[in-house]
Amino acid sequence: MTPAQHRWLARGLAQPGGKLPLFDRNGRKVNAAMIRRCIDKGLAEPWFANPLKPDWLVCKLTPLGRASVRAAGTPPEAAPDDFYDR
């Protein structure tokens, strides 16, 4: 798990159902490639399809993702532009 993935996944710990954010706290969209890597690793899974925005990946933490984030501890400080769409 990269530091950027760790920070993104950690935000799901406090959300109902482990919902993962589509946007950062400043309103920038999370990079879809990073989301797909987390899905491929089994750390996140698609939650539902958004018919109004079919290109958005609405995801939630998996049990593996939740355990991995907790085992890794507090996420490192954010680096600029490390998990955003460019």
PDB file of N, CA, C and O in Angstrom:
ATOM      1  N   MET A   1       0.855  -1.169   0.000  1.00  0.00           N
ATOM      2  CA  MET A   1       0.000   0.000   0.000  1.00  0.00           C
ATOM      3  C   MET A   1       0.903   1.235   0.000  1.00  0.00           C
ATOM      4  O   MET A   1       1.762   1.367   0.859  1.00  0.00           O
ATOM      5  N   THR A   2       0.664   2.111  -0.959  1.00  0.00           N
ATOM      6  CA  THR A   2       1.453   3.339  -1.036  1.00  0.00           C
ATOM      7  C   THR A   2       0.946   4.336   0.012  1.00  0.00           C
ATOM      8  O   THR A   2      -0.178   4.196   0.527  1.00  0.00           O
ATOM      9  N   PRO A   3       1.749   5.361   0.337  1.00  0.00           N
ATOM     10  CA  PRO A   3       1.266   6.378   1.271  1.00  0.00           C
ATOM     11  C   PRO A   3      -0.030   7.042   0.800  1.00  0.00           C
ATOM     12  O   PRO A   3      -0.932   7.290   1.606  1.00  0.00           O
ATOM     13  N   ALA A   4      -0.145   7.305  -0.500  1.00  0.00           N
ATOM     14  CA  ALA A   4      -1.364   7.932  -1.021  1.00  0.00           C
ATOM     15  C   ALA A   4      -2.560   6.998  -0.861  1.00  0.00           C
ATOM     16  O   ALA A   4      -3.648   7.430  -0.462  1.00  0.00           O
ATOM     17  N   GLN A   5      -2.377   5.722  -1.166  1.00  0.00           N
ATOM     18  CA  GLN A   5      -3.458   4.749  -0.992  1.00  0.00           C
ATOM     19  C   GLN A   5      -3.849   4.655   0.480  1.00  0.00           C
ATOM     20  O   GLN A   5      -5.029   4.617   0.813  1.00  0.00           O
ATOM     21  N   HIS A   6      -2.850   4.655   1.345  1.00  0.00           N
ATOM     22  CA  HIS A   6      -3.099   4.567   2.783  1.00  0.00           C
ATOM     23  C   HIS A   6      -3.953   5.744   3.250  1.00  0.00           C
ATOM     24  O   HIS A   6      -4.951   5.551   3.961  1.00  0.00           O
ATOM     25  N   ARG A   7      -3.589   6.965   2.832  1.00  0.00           N
ATOM     26  CA  ARG A   7      -4.364   8.138   3.239  1.00  0.00           C
ATOM     27  C   ARG A   7      -5.797   8.062   2.717  1.00  0.00           C
ATOM     28  O   ARG A   7      -6.744   8.366   3.436  1.00  0.00           O
ATOM     29  N   TRP A   8      -5.949   7.647   1.454  1.00  0.00           N
ATOM     30  CA  TRP A   8      -7.290   7.578   0.872  1.00  0.00           C
ATOM     31  C   TRP A   8      -8.131   6.509   1.571  1.00  0.00           C
ATOM     32  O   TRP A   8      -9.281   6.763   1.957  1.00  0.00           O
ATOM     33  N   LEU A   9      -7.572   5.327   1.747  1.00  0.00           N
ATOM     34  CA  LEU A   9      -8.307   4.235   2.389  1.00  0.00           C
ATOM     35  C   LEU A   9      -8.648   4.560   3.840  1.00  0.00           C
ATOM     36  O   LEU A   9      -9.727   4.199   4.325  1.00  0.00           O
ATOM     37  N   ALA A  10      -7.753   5.251   4.533  1.00  0.00           N
ATOM     38  CA  ALA A  10      -7.990   5.588   5.941  1.00  0.00           C
ATOM     39  C   ALA A  10      -9.218   6.470   6.111  1.00  0.00           C
ATOM     40  O   ALA A  10      -9.899   6.401   7.137  1.00  0.00           O
ATOM     41  N   ARG A  11      -9.525   7.276   5.118  1.00  0.00           N
ATOM     42  CA  ARG A  11     -10.715   8.133   5.215  1.00  0.00           C
ATOM     43  C   ARG A  11     -11.994   7.313   5.263  1.00  0.00           C
ATOM     44  O   ARG A  11     -13.008   7.775   5.778  1.00  0.00           O
ATOM     45  N   GLY A  12     -11.972   6.086   4.761  1.00  0.00           N
ATOM     46  CA  GLY A  12     -13.156   5.235   4.801  1.00  0.00           C
ATOM     47  C   GLY A  12     -13.442   4.646   6.168  1.00  0.00           C
ATOM     48  O   GLY A  12     -14.558   4.194   6.423  1.00  0.00           O
ATOM     49  N   LEU A  13     -12.454   4.642   7.059  1.00  0.00           N
ATOM     50  CA  LEU A  13     -12.660   4.059   8.386  1.00  0.00           C
ATOM     51  C   LEU A  13     -13.757   4.779   9.161  1.00  0.00           C
ATOM     52  O   LEU A  13     -14.474   4.155   9.940  1.00  0.00           O
ATOM     53  N   ALA A  14     -13.885   6.069   8.978  1.00  0.00           N
ATOM     54  CA  ALA A  14     -14.850   6.857   9.749  1.00  0.00           C
ATOM     55  C   ALA A  14     -16.184   7.031   9.029  1.00  0.00           C
ATOM     56  O   ALA A  14     -17.079   7.681   9.562  1.00  0.00           O
ATOM     57  N   GLN A  15     -16.340   6.441   7.855  1.00  0.00           N
ATOM     58  CA  GLN A  15     -17.563   6.621   7.074  1.00  0.00           C
ATOM     59  C   GLN A  15     -18.505   5.428   7.225  1.00  0.00           C
ATOM     60  O   GLN A  15     -18.049   4.294   7.343  1.00  0.00           O
ATOM     61  N   PRO A  16     -19.801   5.682   7.195  1.00  0.00           N
ATOM     62  CA  PRO A  16     -20.755   4.570   7.259  1.00  0.00           C
ATOM     63  C   PRO A  16     -20.501   3.572   6.132  1.00  0.00           C
ATOM     64  O   PRO A  16     -20.343   3.954   4.968  1.00  0.00           O
ATOM     65  N   GLY A  17     -20.402   2.315   6.484  1.00  0.00           N
ATOM     66  CA  GLY A  17     -20.172   1.264   5.501  1.00  0.00           C
ATOM     67  C   GLY A  17     -18.788   1.265   4.894  1.00  0.00           C
ATOM     68  O   GLY A  17     -18.510   0.523   3.966  1.00  0.00           O
ATOM     69  N   GLY A  18     -17.899   2.126   5.395  1.00  0.00           N
ATOM     70  CA  GLY A  18     -16.546   2.202   4.850  1.00  0.00           C
ATOM     71  C   GLY A  18     -16.469   2.919   3.512  1.00  0.00           C
ATOM     72  O   GLY A  18     -15.539   2.715   2.737  1.00  0.00           O
ATOM     73  N   LYS A  19     -17.450   3.796   3.222  1.00  0.00           N
ATOM     74  CA  LYS A  19     -17.481   4.516   1.941  1.00  0.00           C
ATOM     75  C   LYS A  19     -16.208   5.328   1.761  1.00  0.00           C
ATOM     76  O   LYS A  19     -15.766   6.024   2.661  1.00  0.00           O
ATOM     77  N   LEU A  20     -15.634   5.214   0.577  1.00  0.00           N
ATOM     78  CA  LEU A  20     -14.404   5.931   0.254  1.00  0.00           C
ATOM     79  C   LEU A  20     -14.719   7.190  -0.539  1.00  0.00           C
ATOM     80  O   LEU A  20     -15.641   7.195  -1.365  1.00  0.00           O
ATOM     81  N   PRO A  21     -13.961   8.255  -0.297  1.00  0.00           N
ATOM     82  CA  PRO A  21     -14.280   9.531  -0.940  1.00  0.00           C
ATOM     83  C   PRO A  21     -13.936   9.560  -2.427  1.00  0.00           C
ATOM     84  O   PRO A  21     -12.961   8.960  -2.867  1.00  0.00           O
ATOM     85  N   LEU A  22     -14.748  10.271  -3.177  1.00  0.00           N
ATOM     86  CA  LEU A  22     -14.468  10.527  -4.591  1.00  0.00           C
ATOM     87  C   LEU A  22     -13.597  11.774  -4.742  1.00  0.00           C
ATOM     88  O   LEU A  22     -12.918  11.948  -5.746  1.00  0.00           O
ATOM     89  N   PHE A  23     -13.640  12.637  -3.718  1.00  0.00           N
ATOM     90  CA  PHE A  23     -12.943  13.915  -3.761  1.00  0.00           C
ATOM     91  C   PHE A  23     -12.168  14.123  -2.466  1.00  0.00           C
ATOM     92  O   PHE A  23     -12.552  13.600  -1.422  1.00  0.00           O
ATOM     93  N   ASP A  24     -11.092  14.908  -2.553  1.00  0.00           N
ATOM     94  CA  ASP A  24     -10.351  15.237  -1.338  1.00  0.00           C
ATOM     95  C   ASP A  24     -11.091  16.332  -0.575  1.00  0.00           C
ATOM     96  O   ASP A  24     -12.164  16.774  -0.970  1.00  0.00           O
ATOM     97  N   ARG A  25     -10.509  16.771   0.506  1.00  0.00           N
ATOM     98  CA  ARG A  25     -11.147  17.789   1.344  1.00  0.00           C
ATOM     99  C   ARG A  25     -11.225  19.151   0.657  1.00  0.00           C
ATOM    100  O   ARG A  25     -11.943  20.027   1.107  1.00  0.00           O
ATOM    101  N   ASN A  26     -10.485  19.325  -0.423  1.00  0.00           N
ATOM    102  CA  ASN A  26     -10.508  20.580  -1.180  1.00  0.00           C
ATOM    103  C   ASN A  26     -11.336  20.468  -2.454  1.00  0.00           C
ATOM    104  O   ASN A  26     -11.337  21.368  -3.280  1.00  0.00           O
ATOM    105  N   GLY A  27     -12.009  19.343  -2.643  1.00  0.00           N
ATOM    106  CA  GLY A  27     -12.890  19.173  -3.786  1.00  0.00           C
ATOM    107  C   GLY A  27     -12.244  18.650  -5.054  1.00  0.00           C
ATOM    108  O   GLY A  27     -12.870  18.610  -6.097  1.00  0.00           O
ATOM    109  N   ARG A  28     -10.990  18.214  -4.965  1.00  0.00           N
ATOM    110  CA  ARG A  28     -10.325  17.658  -6.148  1.00  0.00           C
ATOM    111  C   ARG A  28     -10.623  16.165  -6.252  1.00  0.00           C
ATOM    112  O   ARG A  28     -10.609  15.441  -5.256  1.00  0.00           O
ATOM    113  N   LYS A  29     -10.864  15.701  -7.480  1.00  0.00           N
ATOM    114  CA  LYS A  29     -11.222  14.302  -7.725  1.00  0.00           C
ATOM    115  C   LYS A  29     -10.025  13.380  -7.489  1.00  0.00           C
ATOM    116  O   LYS A  29      -8.918  13.664  -7.922  1.00  0.00           O
ATOM    117  N   VAL A  30     -10.277  12.270  -6.804  1.00  0.00           N
ATOM    118  CA  VAL A  30      -9.251  11.257  -6.555  1.00  0.00           C
ATOM    119  C   VAL A  30      -8.939  10.543  -7.870  1.00  0.00           C
ATOM    120  O   VAL A  30      -9.835  10.260  -8.669  1.00  0.00           O
ATOM    121  N   ASN A  31      -7.688  10.238  -8.099  1.00  0.00           N
ATOM    122  CA  ASN A  31      -7.231   9.602  -9.330  1.00  0.00           C
ATOM    123  C   ASN A  31      -7.875   8.220  -9.489  1.00  0.00           C
ATOM    124  O   ASN A  31      -7.734   7.346  -8.631  1.00  0.00           O
ATOM    125  N   ALA A  32      -8.549   8.013 -10.613  1.00  0.00           N
ATOM    126  CA  ALA A  32      -9.247   6.742 -10.870  1.00  0.00           C
ATOM    127  C   ALA A  32      -8.275   5.569 -10.971  1.00  0.00           C
ATOM    128  O   ALA A  32      -8.611   4.446 -10.575  1.00  0.00           O
ATOM    129  N   ALA A  33      -7.070   5.814 -11.477  1.00  0.00           N
ATOM    130  CA  ALA A  33      -6.084   4.725 -11.585  1.00  0.00           C
ATOM    131  C   ALA A  33      -5.688   4.225 -10.201  1.00  0.00           C
ATOM    132  O   ALA A  33      -5.519   3.018  -9.994  1.00  0.00           O
ATOM    133  N   MET A  34      -5.564   5.134  -9.227  1.00  0.00           N
ATOM    134  CA  MET A  34      -5.229   4.714  -7.872  1.00  0.00           C
ATOM    135  C   MET A  34      -6.387   3.913  -7.268  1.00  0.00           C
ATOM    136  O   MET A  34      -6.168   2.893  -6.607  1.00  0.00           O
ATOM    137  N   ILE A  35      -7.609   4.356  -7.532  1.00  0.00           N
ATOM    138  CA  ILE A  35      -8.772   3.621  -7.030  1.00  0.00           C
ATOM    139  C   ILE A  35      -8.771   2.208  -7.611  1.00  0.00           C
ATOM    140  O   ILE A  35      -8.964   1.231  -6.886  1.00  0.00           O
ATOM    141  N   ARG A  36      -8.513   2.085  -8.906  1.00  0.00           N
ATOM    142  CA  ARG A  36      -8.489   0.756  -9.544  1.00  0.00           C
ATOM    143  C   ARG A  36      -7.382  -0.127  -8.969  1.00  0.00           C
ATOM    144  O   ARG A  36      -7.562  -1.336  -8.817  1.00  0.00           O
ATOM    145  N   ARG A  37      -6.228   0.461  -8.657  1.00  0.00           N
ATOM    146  CA  ARG A  37      -5.142  -0.335  -8.041  1.00  0.00           C
ATOM    147  C   ARG A  37      -5.584  -0.874  -6.682  1.00  0.00           C
ATOM    148  O   ARG A  37      -5.274  -2.018  -6.335  1.00  0.00           O
ATOM    149  N   CYS A  38      -6.295  -0.057  -5.917  1.00  0.00           N
ATOM    150  CA  CYS A  38      -6.792  -0.521  -4.619  1.00  0.00           C
ATOM    151  C   CYS A  38      -7.816  -1.635  -4.794  1.00  0.00           C
ATOM    152  O   CYS A  38      -7.830  -2.597  -4.021  1.00  0.00           O
ATOM    153  N   ILE A  39      -8.660  -1.522  -5.819  1.00  0.00           N
ATOM    154  CA  ILE A  39      -9.626  -2.589  -6.117  1.00  0.00           C
ATOM    155  C   ILE A  39      -8.880  -3.861  -6.511  1.00  0.00           C
ATOM    156  O   ILE A  39      -9.187  -4.955  -6.028  1.00  0.00           O
ATOM    157  N   ASP A  40      -7.878  -3.725  -7.386  1.00  0.00           N
ATOM    158  CA  ASP A  40      -7.099  -4.886  -7.836  1.00  0.00           C
ATOM    159  C   ASP A  40      -6.396  -5.601  -6.683  1.00  0.00           C
ATOM    160  O   ASP A  40      -6.226  -6.816  -6.715  1.00  0.00           O
ATOM    161  N   LYS A  41      -5.979  -4.838  -5.671  1.00  0.00           N
ATOM    162  CA  LYS A  41      -5.298  -5.428  -4.511  1.00  0.00           C
ATOM    163  C   LYS A  41      -6.271  -5.974  -3.468  1.00  0.00           C
ATOM    164  O   LYS A  41      -5.852  -6.538  -2.457  1.00  0.00           O
ATOM    165  N   GLY A  42      -7.577  -5.775  -3.689  1.00  0.00           N
ATOM    166  CA  GLY A  42      -8.570  -6.261  -2.737  1.00  0.00           C
ATOM    167  C   GLY A  42      -8.770  -5.362  -1.537  1.00  0.00           C
ATOM    168  O   GLY A  42      -9.403  -5.759  -0.562  1.00  0.00           O
ATOM    169  N   LEU A  43      -8.261  -4.125  -1.588  1.00  0.00           N
ATOM    170  CA  LEU A  43      -8.374  -3.191  -0.464  1.00  0.00           C
ATOM    171  C   LEU A  43      -9.682  -2.408  -0.506  1.00  0.00           C
ATOM    172  O   LEU A  43     -10.153  -1.922   0.521  1.00  0.00           O
ATOM    173  N   ALA A  44     -10.250  -2.267  -1.694  1.00  0.00           N
ATOM    174  CA  ALA A  44     -11.515  -1.560  -1.892  1.00  0.00           C
ATOM    175  C   ALA A  44     -12.341  -2.364  -2.887  1.00  0.00           C
ATOM    176  O   ALA A  44     -11.793  -3.186  -3.625  1.00  0.00           O
ATOM    177  N   GLU A  45     -13.641  -2.091  -2.884  1.00  0.00           N
ATOM    178  CA  GLU A  45     -14.513  -2.756  -3.846  1.00  0.00           C
ATOM    179  C   GLU A  45     -15.580  -1.777  -4.302  1.00  0.00           C
ATOM    180  O   GLU A  45     -15.976  -0.882  -3.540  1.00  0.00           O
ATOM    181  N   PRO A  46     -16.035  -1.931  -5.542  1.00  0.00           N
ATOM    182  CA  PRO A  46     -17.124  -1.068  -6.001  1.00  0.00           C
ATOM    183  C   PRO A  46     -18.348  -1.256  -5.113  1.00  0.00           C
ATOM    184  O   PRO A  46     -18.674  -2.378  -4.723  1.00  0.00           O
ATOM    185  N   TRP A  47     -19.001  -0.156  -4.792  1.00  0.00           N
ATOM    186  CA  TRP A  47     -20.169  -0.222  -3.925  1.00  0.00           C
ATOM    187  C   TRP A  47     -21.436  -0.202  -4.754  1.00  0.00           C
ATOM    188  O   TRP A  47     -22.303  -1.036  -4.609  1.00  0.00           O
ATOM    189  N   PHE A  48     -21.552   0.773  -5.630  1.00  0.00           N
ATOM    190  CA  PHE A  48     -22.708   0.841  -6.518  1.00  0.00           C
ATOM    191  C   PHE A  48     -22.365   1.713  -7.706  1.00  0.00           C
ATOM    192  O   PHE A  48     -21.440   2.505  -7.656  1.00  0.00           O
ATOM    193  N   ALA A  49     -23.112   1.557  -8.764  1.00  0.00           N
ATOM    194  CA  ALA A  49     -22.919   2.378  -9.959  1.00  0.00           C
ATOM    195  C   ALA A  49     -23.777   3.628  -9.838  1.00  0.00           C
ATOM    196  O   ALA A  49     -24.935   3.557  -9.419  1.00  0.00           O
ATOM    197  N   ASN A  50     -23.218   4.756 -10.202  1.00  0.00           N
ATOM    198  CA  ASN A  50     -23.946   6.016 -10.174  1.00  0.00           C
ATOM    199  C   ASN A  50     -24.484   6.279 -11.576  1.00  0.00           C
ATOM    200  O   ASN A  50     -23.709   6.590 -12.475  1.00  0.00           O
ATOM    201  N   PRO A  51     -25.788   6.163 -11.781  1.00  0.00           N
ATOM    202  CA  PRO A  51     -26.329   6.332 -13.132  1.00  0.00           C
ATOM    203  C   PRO A  51     -26.139   7.747 -13.684  1.00  0.00           C
ATOM    204  O   PRO A  51     -26.085   7.930 -14.890  1.00  0.00           O
ATOM    205  N   LEU A  52     -26.010   8.741 -12.807  1.00  0.00           N
ATOM    206  CA  LEU A  52     -25.806  10.110 -13.275  1.00  0.00           C
ATOM    207  C   LEU A  52     -24.348  10.377 -13.640  1.00  0.00           C
ATOM    208  O   LEU A  52     -24.064  11.257 -14.453  1.00  0.00           O
ATOM    209  N   LYS A  53     -23.440   9.653 -13.031  1.00  0.00           N
ATOM    210  CA  LYS A  53     -22.004   9.809 -13.289  1.00  0.00           C
ATOM    211  C   LYS A  53     -21.377   8.420 -13.426  1.00  0.00           C
ATOM    212  O   LYS A  53     -20.695   7.937 -12.532  1.00  0.00           O
ATOM    213  N   PRO A  54     -21.593   7.735 -14.546  1.00  0.00           N
ATOM    214  CA  PRO A  54     -21.118   6.351 -14.678  1.00  0.00           C
ATOM    215  C   PRO A  54     -19.595   6.200 -14.627  1.00  0.00           C
ATOM    216  O   PRO A  54     -19.099   5.110 -14.349  1.00  0.00           O
ATOM    217  N   ASP A  55     -18.846   7.277 -14.835  1.00  0.00           N
ATOM    218  CA  ASP A  55     -17.385   7.191 -14.787  1.00  0.00           C
ATOM    219  C   ASP A  55     -16.852   7.299 -13.354  1.00  0.00           C
ATOM    220  O   ASP A  55     -15.675   7.075 -13.118  1.00  0.00           O
ATOM    221  N   TRP A  56     -17.694   7.619 -12.386  1.00  0.00           N
ATOM    222  CA  TRP A  56     -17.255   7.705 -11.002  1.00  0.00           C
ATOM    223  C   TRP A  56     -17.186   6.307 -10.400  1.00  0.00           C
ATOM    224  O   TRP A  56     -18.104   5.501 -10.554  1.00  0.00           O
ATOM    225  N   LEU A  57     -16.110   6.025  -9.687  1.00  0.00           N
ATOM    226  CA  LEU A  57     -15.938   4.739  -9.009  1.00  0.00           C
ATOM    227  C   LEU A  57     -16.333   4.903  -7.544  1.00  0.00           C
ATOM    228  O   LEU A  57     -15.535   5.340  -6.724  1.00  0.00           O
ATOM    229  N   VAL A  58     -17.572   4.588  -7.223  1.00  0.00           N
ATOM    230  CA  VAL A  58     -18.048   4.676  -5.845  1.00  0.00           C
ATOM    231  C   VAL A  58     -17.660   3.373  -5.157  1.00  0.00           C
ATOM    232  O   VAL A  58     -18.133   2.304  -5.534  1.00  0.00           O
ATOM    233  N   CYS A  59     -16.768   3.478  -4.170  1.00  0.00           N
ATOM    234  CA  CYS A  59     -16.204   2.276  -3.545  1.00  0.00           C
ATOM    235  C   CYS A  59     -16.318   2.329  -2.033  1.00  0.00           C
ATOM    236  O   CYS A  59     -16.586   3.368  -1.440  1.00  0.00           O
ATOM    237  N   LYS A  60     -16.081   1.171  -1.446  1.00  0.00           N
ATOM    238  CA  LYS A  60     -16.022   1.050   0.011  1.00  0.00           C
ATOM    239  C   LYS A  60     -14.838   0.159   0.365  1.00  0.00           C
ATOM    240  O   LYS A  60     -14.316  -0.589  -0.470  1.00  0.00           O
ATOM    241  N   LEU A  61     -14.428   0.242   1.618  1.00  0.00           N
ATOM    242  CA  LEU A  61     -13.351  -0.617   2.109  1.00  0.00           C
ATOM    243  C   LEU A  61     -13.800  -2.069   2.136  1.00  0.00           C
ATOM    244  O   LEU A  61     -14.953  -2.361   2.448  1.00  0.00           O
ATOM    245  N   THR A  62     -12.884  -2.959   1.849  1.00  0.00           N
ATOM    246  CA  THR A  62     -13.118  -4.386   2.058  1.00  0.00           C
ATOM    247  C   THR A  62     -12.618  -4.732   3.456  1.00  0.00           C
ATOM    248  O   THR A  62     -11.904  -3.935   4.084  1.00  0.00           O
ATOM    249  N   PRO A  63     -12.942  -5.912   3.972  1.00  0.00           N
ATOM    250  CA  PRO A  63     -12.359  -6.311   5.254  1.00  0.00           C
ATOM    251  C   PRO A  63     -10.820  -6.293   5.208  1.00  0.00           C
ATOM    252  O   PRO A  63     -10.175  -5.864   6.168  1.00  0.00           O
ATOM    253  N   LEU A  64     -10.228  -6.717   4.088  1.00  0.00           N
ATOM    254  CA  LEU A  64      -8.772  -6.672   3.949  1.00  0.00           C
ATOM    255  C   LEU A  64      -8.274  -5.231   3.982  1.00  0.00           C
ATOM    256  O   LEU A  64      -7.268  -4.927   4.626  1.00  0.00           O
ATOM    257  N   GLY A  65      -8.975  -4.338   3.298  1.00  0.00           N
ATOM    258  CA  GLY A  65      -8.586  -2.932   3.290  1.00  0.00           C
ATOM    259  C   GLY A  65      -8.648  -2.325   4.676  1.00  0.00           C
ATOM    260  O   GLY A  65      -7.726  -1.626   5.110  1.00  0.00           O
ATOM    261  N   ARG A  66      -9.720  -2.617   5.389  1.00  0.00           N
ATOM    262  CA  ARG A  66      -9.883  -2.094   6.755  1.00  0.00           C
ATOM    263  C   ARG A  66      -8.751  -2.609   7.654  1.00  0.00           C
ATOM    264  O   ARG A  66      -8.123  -1.842   8.387  1.00  0.00           O
ATOM    265  N   ALA A  67      -8.458  -3.907   7.578  1.00  0.00           N
ATOM    266  CA  ALA A  67      -7.395  -4.492   8.398  1.00  0.00           C
ATOM    267  C   ALA A  67      -6.028  -3.928   8.009  1.00  0.00           C
ATOM    268  O   ALA A  67      -5.196  -3.654   8.877  1.00  0.00           O
ATOM    269  N   SER A  68      -5.794  -3.739   6.724  1.00  0.00           N
ATOM    270  CA  SER A  68      -4.502  -3.220   6.258  1.00  0.00           C
ATOM    271  C   SER A  68      -4.270  -1.797   6.733  1.00  0.00           C
ATOM    272  O   SER A  68      -3.164  -1.441   7.159  1.00  0.00           O
ATOM    273  N   VAL A  69      -5.305  -0.968   6.668  1.00  0.00           N
ATOM    274  CA  VAL A  69      -5.181   0.418   7.118  1.00  0.00           C
ATOM    275  C   VAL A  69      -4.921   0.458   8.613  1.00  0.00           C
ATOM    276  O   VAL A  69      -4.050   1.188   9.092  1.00  0.00           O
ATOM    277  N   ARG A  70      -5.663  -0.329   9.360  1.00  0.00           N
ATOM    278  CA  ARG A  70      -5.471  -0.348  10.826  1.00  0.00           C
ATOM    279  C   ARG A  70      -4.084  -0.857  11.190  1.00  0.00           C
ATOM    280  O   ARG A  70      -3.435  -0.319  12.081  1.00  0.00           O
ATOM    281  N   ALA A  71      -3.599  -1.882  10.491  1.00  0.00           N
ATOM    282  CA  ALA A  71      -2.272  -2.430  10.781  1.00  0.00           C
ATOM    283  C   ALA A  71      -1.166  -1.440  10.431  1.00  0.00           C
ATOM    284  O   ALA A  71      -0.123  -1.409  11.091  1.00  0.00           O
ATOM    285  N   ALA A  72      -1.393  -0.613   9.416  1.00  0.00           N
ATOM    286  CA  ALA A  72      -0.374   0.353   8.980  1.00  0.00           C
ATOM    287  C   ALA A  72      -0.323   1.576   9.885  1.00  0.00           C
ATOM    288  O   ALA A  72       0.634   2.349   9.817  1.00  0.00           O
ATOM    289  N   GLY A  73      -1.328   1.780  10.707  1.00  0.00           N
ATOM    290  CA  GLY A  73      -1.323   2.908  11.634  1.00  0.00           C
ATOM    291  C   GLY A  73      -1.751   4.212  10.979  1.00  0.00           C
ATOM    292  O   GLY A  73      -2.414   4.231   9.949  1.00  0.00           O
ATOM    293  N   THR A  74      -1.335   5.305  11.588  1.00  0.00           N
ATOM    294  CA  THR A  74      -1.706   6.639  11.114  1.00  0.00           C
ATOM    295  C   THR A  74      -1.106   6.903   9.744  1.00  0.00           C
ATOM    296  O   THR A  74       0.089   6.691   9.548  1.00  0.00           O
ATOM    297  N   PRO A  75      -1.914   7.385   8.799  1.00  0.00           N
ATOM    298  CA  PRO A  75      -1.374   7.668   7.464  1.00  0.00           C
ATOM    299  C   PRO A  75      -0.315   8.768   7.508  1.00  0.00           C
ATOM    300  O   PRO A  75      -0.395   9.677   8.333  1.00  0.00           O
ATOM    301  N   PRO A  76       0.671   8.705   6.632  1.00  0.00           N
ATOM    302  CA  PRO A  76       1.692   9.747   6.569  1.00  0.00           C
ATOM    303  C   PRO A  76       1.096  11.060   6.076  1.00  0.00           C
ATOM    304  O   PRO A  76       0.003  11.089   5.511  1.00  0.00           O
ATOM    305  N   GLU A  77       1.838  12.134   6.287  1.00  0.00           N
ATOM    306  CA  GLU A  77       1.392  13.445   5.810  1.00  0.00           C
ATOM    307  C   GLU A  77       1.167  13.424   4.311  1.00  0.00           C
ATOM    308  O   GLU A  77       1.853  12.715   3.585  1.00  0.00           O
ATOM    309  N   ALA A  78       0.219  14.218   3.851  1.00  0.00           N
ATOM    310  CA  ALA A  78      -0.097  14.275   2.428  1.00  0.00           C
ATOM    311  C   ALA A  78       1.005  14.985   1.653  1.00  0.00           C
ATOM    312  O   ALA A  78       1.556  15.979   2.102  1.00  0.00           O
ATOM    313  N   ALA A  79       1.330  14.423   0.522  1.00  0.00           N
ATOM    314  CA  ALA A  79       2.234  15.072  -0.425  1.00  0.00           C
ATOM    315  C   ALA A  79       1.362  15.707  -1.495  1.00  0.00           C
ATOM    316  O   ALA A  79       0.293  15.200  -1.809  1.00  0.00           O
ATOM    317  N   PRO A  80       1.784  16.826  -2.065  1.00  0.00           N
ATOM    318  CA  PRO A  80       0.924  17.472  -3.060  1.00  0.00           C
ATOM    319  C   PRO A  80       0.688  16.589  -4.293  1.00  0.00           C
ATOM    320  O   PRO A  80       1.592  15.931  -4.774  1.00  0.00           O
ATOM    321  N   ASP A  81      -0.554  16.585  -4.722  1.00  0.00           N
ATOM    322  CA  ASP A  81      -0.948  15.913  -5.974  1.00  0.00           C
ATOM    323  C   ASP A  81      -0.629  14.434  -6.026  1.00  0.00           C
ATOM    324  O   ASP A  81      -0.369  13.913  -7.093  1.00  0.00           O
ATOM    325  N   ASP A  82      -0.681  13.736  -4.925  1.00  0.00           N
ATOM    326  CA  ASP A  82      -0.312  12.328  -5.001  1.00  0.00           C
ATOM    327  C   ASP A  82      -1.465  11.369  -5.194  1.00  0.00           C
ATOM    328  O   ASP A  82      -1.248  10.219  -5.485  1.00  0.00           O
ATOM    329  N   PHE A  83      -2.703  11.809  -5.052  1.00  0.00           N
ATOM    330  CA  PHE A  83      -3.789  10.892  -5.367  1.00  0.00           C
ATOM    331  C   PHE A  83      -4.965  11.575  -6.051  1.00  0.00           C
ATOM    332  O   PHE A  83      -6.094  11.157  -5.972  1.00  0.00           O
ATOM    333  N   TYR A  84      -4.635  12.587  -6.816  1.00  0.00           N
ATOM    334  CA  TYR A  84      -5.657  13.353  -7.521  1.00  0.00           C
ATOM    335  C   TYR A  84      -5.574  13.135  -9.015  1.00  0.00           C
ATOM    336  O   TYR A  84      -4.518  12.839  -9.549  1.00  0.00           O
ATOM    337  N   ASP A  85      -6.697  13.354  -9.685  1.00  0.00           N
ATOM    338  CA  ASP A  85      -6.674  13.393 -11.151  1.00  0.00           C
ATOM    339  C   ASP A  85      -5.882  14.616 -11.556  1.00  0.00           C
ATOM    340  O   ASP A  85      -5.916  15.650 -10.923  1.00  0.00           O
ATOM    341  N   ARG A  86      -5.154  14.454 -12.613  1.00  0.00           N
ATOM    342  CA  ARG A  86      -4.327  15.565 -13.105  1.00  0.00           C
ATOM    343  C   ARG A  86      -4.877  16.088 -14.384  1.00  0.00           C
ATOM    344  O   ARG A  86      -5.525  15.461 -15.105  1.00  0.00           O
TER     345      ARG A  86
END
